[in-house]
Coordinates of C-alpha atoms and ligand atoms in Angstrom, one line a residue:
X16 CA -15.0 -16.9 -1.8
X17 CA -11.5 -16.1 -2.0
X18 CA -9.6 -13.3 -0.3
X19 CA -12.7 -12.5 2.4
X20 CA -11.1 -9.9 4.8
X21 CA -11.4 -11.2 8.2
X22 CA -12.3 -9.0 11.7
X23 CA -8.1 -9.0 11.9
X24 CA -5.6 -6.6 12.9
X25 CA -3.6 -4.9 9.5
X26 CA -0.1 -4.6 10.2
X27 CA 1.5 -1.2 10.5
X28 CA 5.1 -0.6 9.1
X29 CA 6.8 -0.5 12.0
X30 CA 5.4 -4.2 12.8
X31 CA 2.3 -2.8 15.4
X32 CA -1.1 -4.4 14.7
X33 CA -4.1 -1.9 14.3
X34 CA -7.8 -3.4 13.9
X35 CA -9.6 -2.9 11.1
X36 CA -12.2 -1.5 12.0
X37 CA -12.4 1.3 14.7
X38 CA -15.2 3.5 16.7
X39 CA -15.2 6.9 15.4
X40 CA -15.7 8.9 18.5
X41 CA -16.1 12.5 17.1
X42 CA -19.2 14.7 18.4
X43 CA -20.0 12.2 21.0
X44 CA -19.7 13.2 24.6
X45 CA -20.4 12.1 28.3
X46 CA -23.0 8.9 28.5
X47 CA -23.3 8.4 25.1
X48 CA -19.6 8.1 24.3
X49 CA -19.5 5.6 27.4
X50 CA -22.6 3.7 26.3
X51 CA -21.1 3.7 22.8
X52 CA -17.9 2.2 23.6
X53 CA -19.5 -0.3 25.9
X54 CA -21.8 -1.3 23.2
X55 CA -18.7 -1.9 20.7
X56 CA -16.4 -3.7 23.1
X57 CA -19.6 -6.3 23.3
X58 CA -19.9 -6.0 19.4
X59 CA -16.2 -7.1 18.8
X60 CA -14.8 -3.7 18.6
X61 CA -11.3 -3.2 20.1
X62 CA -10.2 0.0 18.5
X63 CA -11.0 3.7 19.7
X64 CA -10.3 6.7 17.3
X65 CA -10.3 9.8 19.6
X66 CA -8.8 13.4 20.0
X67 CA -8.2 15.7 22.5
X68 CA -10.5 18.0 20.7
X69 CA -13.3 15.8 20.8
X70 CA -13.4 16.4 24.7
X71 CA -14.4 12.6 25.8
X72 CA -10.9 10.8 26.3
X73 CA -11.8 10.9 30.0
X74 CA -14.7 9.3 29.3
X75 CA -13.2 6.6 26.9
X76 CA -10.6 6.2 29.5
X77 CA -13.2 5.7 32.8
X78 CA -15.4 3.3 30.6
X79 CA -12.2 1.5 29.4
X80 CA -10.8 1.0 33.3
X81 CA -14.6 0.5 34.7
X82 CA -15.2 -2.3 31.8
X83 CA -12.1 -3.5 33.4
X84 CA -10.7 -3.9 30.0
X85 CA -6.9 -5.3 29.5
X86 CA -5.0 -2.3 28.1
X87 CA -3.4 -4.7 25.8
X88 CA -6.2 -6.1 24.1
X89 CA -7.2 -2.7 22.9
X90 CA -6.1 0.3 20.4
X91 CA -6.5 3.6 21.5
X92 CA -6.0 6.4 19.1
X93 CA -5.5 10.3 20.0
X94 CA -4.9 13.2 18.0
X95 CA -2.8 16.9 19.0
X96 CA -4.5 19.4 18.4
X97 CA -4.2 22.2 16.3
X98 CA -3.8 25.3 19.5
X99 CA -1.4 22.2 21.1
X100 CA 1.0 22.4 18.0
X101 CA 4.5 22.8 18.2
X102 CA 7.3 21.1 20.0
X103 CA 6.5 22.1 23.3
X104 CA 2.7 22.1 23.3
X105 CA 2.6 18.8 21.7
X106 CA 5.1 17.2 24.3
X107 CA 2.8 18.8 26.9
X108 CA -0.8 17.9 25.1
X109 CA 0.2 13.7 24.9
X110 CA 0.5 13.7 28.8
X111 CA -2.6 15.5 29.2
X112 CA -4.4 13.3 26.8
X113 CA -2.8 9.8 28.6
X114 CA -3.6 11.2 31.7
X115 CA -7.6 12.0 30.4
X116 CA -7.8 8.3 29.1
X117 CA -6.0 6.6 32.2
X118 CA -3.0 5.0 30.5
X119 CA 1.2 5.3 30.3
X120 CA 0.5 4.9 26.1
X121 CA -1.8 5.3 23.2
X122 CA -1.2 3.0 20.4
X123 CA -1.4 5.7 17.9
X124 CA -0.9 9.0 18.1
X125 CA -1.8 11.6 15.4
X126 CA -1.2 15.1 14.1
X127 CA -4.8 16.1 13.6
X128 CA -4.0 18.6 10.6
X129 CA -0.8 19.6 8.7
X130 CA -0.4 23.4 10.0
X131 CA 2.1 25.7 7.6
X132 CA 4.1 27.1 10.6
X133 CA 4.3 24.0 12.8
X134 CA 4.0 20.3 11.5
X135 CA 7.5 20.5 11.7
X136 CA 8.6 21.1 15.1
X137 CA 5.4 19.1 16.0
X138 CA 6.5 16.1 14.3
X139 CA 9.5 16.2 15.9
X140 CA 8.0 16.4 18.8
X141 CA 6.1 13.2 17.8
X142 CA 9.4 11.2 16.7
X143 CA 10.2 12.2 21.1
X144 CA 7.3 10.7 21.7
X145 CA 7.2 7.8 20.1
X146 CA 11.1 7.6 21.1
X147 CA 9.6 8.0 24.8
X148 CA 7.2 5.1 24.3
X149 CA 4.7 7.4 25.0
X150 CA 2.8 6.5 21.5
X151 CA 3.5 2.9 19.9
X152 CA 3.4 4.5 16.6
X153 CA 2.5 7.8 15.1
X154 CA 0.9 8.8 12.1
X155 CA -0.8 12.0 10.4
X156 CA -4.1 13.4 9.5
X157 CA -5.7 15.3 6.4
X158 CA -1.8 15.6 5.3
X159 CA -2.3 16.0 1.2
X160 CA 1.0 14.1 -1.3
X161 CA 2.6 17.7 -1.0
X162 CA 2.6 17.6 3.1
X163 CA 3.9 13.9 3.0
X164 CA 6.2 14.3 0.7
X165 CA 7.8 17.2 2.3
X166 CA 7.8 15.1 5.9
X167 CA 9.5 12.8 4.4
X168 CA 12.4 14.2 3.3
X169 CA 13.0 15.7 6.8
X170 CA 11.9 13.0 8.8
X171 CA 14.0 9.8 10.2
X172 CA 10.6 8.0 10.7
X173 CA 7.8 7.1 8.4
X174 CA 4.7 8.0 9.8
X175 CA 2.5 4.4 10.1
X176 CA -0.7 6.2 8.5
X177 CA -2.3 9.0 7.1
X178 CA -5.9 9.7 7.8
X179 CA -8.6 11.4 5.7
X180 CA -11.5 11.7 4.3
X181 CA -12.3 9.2 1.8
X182 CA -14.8 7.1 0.7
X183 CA -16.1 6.4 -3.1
X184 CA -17.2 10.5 -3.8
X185 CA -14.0 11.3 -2.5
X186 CA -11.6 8.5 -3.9
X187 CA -8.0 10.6 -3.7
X188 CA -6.3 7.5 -5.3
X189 CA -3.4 9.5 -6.2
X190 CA -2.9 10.5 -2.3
X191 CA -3.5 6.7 -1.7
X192 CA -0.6 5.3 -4.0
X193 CA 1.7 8.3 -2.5
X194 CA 1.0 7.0 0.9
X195 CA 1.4 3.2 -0.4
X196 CA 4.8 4.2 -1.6
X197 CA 5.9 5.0 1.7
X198 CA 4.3 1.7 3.2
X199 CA 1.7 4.7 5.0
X200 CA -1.5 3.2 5.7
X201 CA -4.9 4.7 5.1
X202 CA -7.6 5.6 7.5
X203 CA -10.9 6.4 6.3
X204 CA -12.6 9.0 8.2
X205 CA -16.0 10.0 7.7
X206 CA -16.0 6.7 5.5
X207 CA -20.1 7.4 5.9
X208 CA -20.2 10.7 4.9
X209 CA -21.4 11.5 8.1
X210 CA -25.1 9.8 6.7
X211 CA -24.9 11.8 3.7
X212 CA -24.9 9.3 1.0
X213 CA -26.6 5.8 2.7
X214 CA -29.5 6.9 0.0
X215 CA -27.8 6.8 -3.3
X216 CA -29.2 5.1 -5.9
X217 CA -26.4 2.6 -6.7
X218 CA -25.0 2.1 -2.8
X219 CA -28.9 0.9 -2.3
X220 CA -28.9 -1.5 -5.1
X221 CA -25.8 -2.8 -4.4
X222 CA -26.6 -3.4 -0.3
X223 CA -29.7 -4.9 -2.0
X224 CA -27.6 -7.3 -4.0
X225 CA -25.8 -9.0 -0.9
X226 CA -28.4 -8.2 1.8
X227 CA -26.5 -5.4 3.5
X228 CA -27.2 -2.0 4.5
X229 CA -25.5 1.3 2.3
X230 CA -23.3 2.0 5.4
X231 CA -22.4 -1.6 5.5
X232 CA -22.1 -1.1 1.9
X233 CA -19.8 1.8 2.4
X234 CA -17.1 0.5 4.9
X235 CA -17.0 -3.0 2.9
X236 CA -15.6 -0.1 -0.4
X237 CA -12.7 1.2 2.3
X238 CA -11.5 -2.5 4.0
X239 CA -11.8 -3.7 0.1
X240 CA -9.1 -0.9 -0.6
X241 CA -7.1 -2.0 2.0
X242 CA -7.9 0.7 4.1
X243 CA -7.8 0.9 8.2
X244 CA -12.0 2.3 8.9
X245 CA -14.0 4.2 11.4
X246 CA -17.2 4.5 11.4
X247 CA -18.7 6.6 14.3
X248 CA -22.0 5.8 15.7
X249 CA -23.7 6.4 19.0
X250 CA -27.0 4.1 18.5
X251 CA -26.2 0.8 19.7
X252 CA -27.9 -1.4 16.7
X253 CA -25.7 0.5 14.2
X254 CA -22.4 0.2 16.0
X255 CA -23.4 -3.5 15.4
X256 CA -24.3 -3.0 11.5
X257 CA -20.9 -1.2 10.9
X258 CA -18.7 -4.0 12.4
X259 CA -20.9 -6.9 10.6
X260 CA -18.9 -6.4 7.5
X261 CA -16.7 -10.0 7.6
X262 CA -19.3 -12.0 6.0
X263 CA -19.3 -10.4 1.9
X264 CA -17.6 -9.6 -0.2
X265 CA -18.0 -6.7 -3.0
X266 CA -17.2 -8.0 -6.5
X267 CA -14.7 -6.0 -8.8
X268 CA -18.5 -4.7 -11.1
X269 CA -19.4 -3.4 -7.6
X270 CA -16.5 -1.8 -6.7
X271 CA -16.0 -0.4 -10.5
X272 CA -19.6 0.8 -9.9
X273 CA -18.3 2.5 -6.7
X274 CA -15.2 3.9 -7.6
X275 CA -17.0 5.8 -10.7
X276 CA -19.0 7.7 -8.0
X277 CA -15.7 9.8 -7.6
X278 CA -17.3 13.3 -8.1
X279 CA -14.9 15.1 -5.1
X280 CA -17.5 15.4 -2.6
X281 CA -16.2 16.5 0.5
X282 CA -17.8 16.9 3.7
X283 CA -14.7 17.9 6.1
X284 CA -12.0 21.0 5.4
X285 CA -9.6 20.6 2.7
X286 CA -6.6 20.2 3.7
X287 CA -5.2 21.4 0.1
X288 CA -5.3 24.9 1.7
X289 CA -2.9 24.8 3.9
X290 CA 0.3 25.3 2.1
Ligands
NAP27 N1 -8.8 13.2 11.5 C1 -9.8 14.0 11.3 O1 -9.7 15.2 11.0 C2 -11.2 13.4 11.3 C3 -12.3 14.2 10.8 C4 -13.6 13.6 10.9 C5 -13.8 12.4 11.5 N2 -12.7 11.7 12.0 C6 -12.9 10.4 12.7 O2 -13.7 9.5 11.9 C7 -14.9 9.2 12.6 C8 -16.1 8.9 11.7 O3 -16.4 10.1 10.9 P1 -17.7 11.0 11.2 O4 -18.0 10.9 12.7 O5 -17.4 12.3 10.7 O6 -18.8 10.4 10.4 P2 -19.3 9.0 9.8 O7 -18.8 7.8 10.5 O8 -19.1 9.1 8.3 O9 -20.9 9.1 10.0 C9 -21.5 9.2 11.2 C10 -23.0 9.5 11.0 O10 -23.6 8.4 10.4 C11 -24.6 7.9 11.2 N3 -24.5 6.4 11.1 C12 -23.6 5.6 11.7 N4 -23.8 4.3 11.3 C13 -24.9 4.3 10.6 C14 -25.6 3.3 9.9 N5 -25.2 2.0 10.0 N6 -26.8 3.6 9.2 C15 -27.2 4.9 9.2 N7 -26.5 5.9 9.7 C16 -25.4 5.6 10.4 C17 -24.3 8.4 12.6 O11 -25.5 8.5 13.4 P3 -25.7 7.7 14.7 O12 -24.6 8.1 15.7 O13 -27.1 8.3 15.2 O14 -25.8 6.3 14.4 C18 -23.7 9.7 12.3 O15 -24.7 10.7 12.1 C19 -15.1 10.3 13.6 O16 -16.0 10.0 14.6 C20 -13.6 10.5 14.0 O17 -13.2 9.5 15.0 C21 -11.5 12.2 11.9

């Protein structure tokens, strides 16, 4: 078994390591985003995707400090939202989301979706940011070639990734190499299709093949790709399944097989709208 992709960090282009695997945190709230993050720290998780829209960074951040976890030895991602856009908002919305999780830095901080009037001054705002050490690195989200490509002839830094949806019905490979040319990671959100999918046909014969479950199936597909993953779950046995993914390997039939489910299925917005 050559090449098996190990529970390690991926290295981001501006040298900060990122886990490969993180807990999607989205529509989880109070206990059961505390219970959930608990669960995952004893799992082997050490990576936190979060957003000030999804209202639990307080939560993430009292389990965190409670657990008495090192700051160091975990990743904590954050997002600005879309009503906290702009240079001014967005310098205001990272202190309110450090002070929510309890910490002087996230380790990644993202613009949650490319608005027409403001990704601009917002990722300026970002590049102060990350200038403030505020953020070890910053990224973007849902940002299509066109939004990248136009970032990236204004702006001094290369954001570290780009995150979207993207899984095997939704396999934007030109979006990937765009990104690759940059050195911009992915991250695969929704890389389950929020449950969608786990009965297909051909993800069930292929989890049958190697013993392993279609979601297990599914996030094997995106770390395969080279892609940074986050599969959310609140039910403790299946934050467990979704980080049990070091021990197989998909061959290239399977992942042919997988890539020709490419049929645009998309489960979030499109971010193609937004001009
Ligand atoms: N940047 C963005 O705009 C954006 C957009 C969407 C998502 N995200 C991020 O990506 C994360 C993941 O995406 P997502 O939450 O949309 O959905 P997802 O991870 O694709 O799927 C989550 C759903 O699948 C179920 N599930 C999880 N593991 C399973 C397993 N092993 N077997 C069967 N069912 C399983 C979960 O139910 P249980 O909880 O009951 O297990 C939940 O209903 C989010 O939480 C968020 O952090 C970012």
């Amino acid at each position: 078994m050559s090449n098996l992709i190990k529970n390690k960090d991926l290295v981001l282009n501006n040298g900060v390591e990122i886990p490969l695997i993180g807990l999607g945190t989205y529509q989880m709230r109070g206990y059961e985003v505390e219970k959930a993050v608990e669960v995952a720290l004893e799992a082997g998780y050490r990576h936190f995707d979060t957003a000030s829209i999804y209202g639990n960074e307080k939560e993430i951040g009292n389990t965190l400090r409670n657990l008495g976890v090192k700051r160091e030895d975990i990743f904590i991602t954050s997002k600005v939202w879309n009503d906290d856009q702009g240079f001014d908002n967005t310098m205001k919305a990272i202190d309110i989301s450090l002070d929510k999780l309890q910490t002087d830095y996230v380790d990644l901080y993202l613009v949650h979706w490319p608005l027409p009037d403001k990704r601009k001054s917002t990722w300026e705002a970002m590049i102060d940011i990350y200038d403030g050490r505020k953020a070890r690195s910053i990224g973007v989200s849902n940002y299509t070639s066109d939004h990248i490509e136009e970032l990236m002839k204004y702006s001094s830094i290369t954001p570290v990734v780009n995150q979207i949806e993207i899984t095997p019905f939704l396999y934007q490979k030109d979006l990937v190499s765009n990104c690759e040319s940059f050195d911009i990671k992915i991250e695969a959100y929704s890389p389950l299709l929020k449950g969608k999918k786990l009965d297909d046909p051909n993800i069930v014969k292929i989890g049958k093949k190697y013993n392993k479950s279609s979601a297990q199936v599914l996030i094997r597909w995106s770390l395969e790709k080279g892609f940074i993953v986050l599969p959310k779950s609140a039910n403790a046995d299946r934050i467990k399944e979704n980080i049990d993914v070091f021990d197989f390997e998909l061959n290239s039939e399977d992942m042919s097989l997988l890539d020709s489910l490419d049929s645009n299925i998309r489960i979030s917005w499109d971010p193609s709208e937004l001009d």
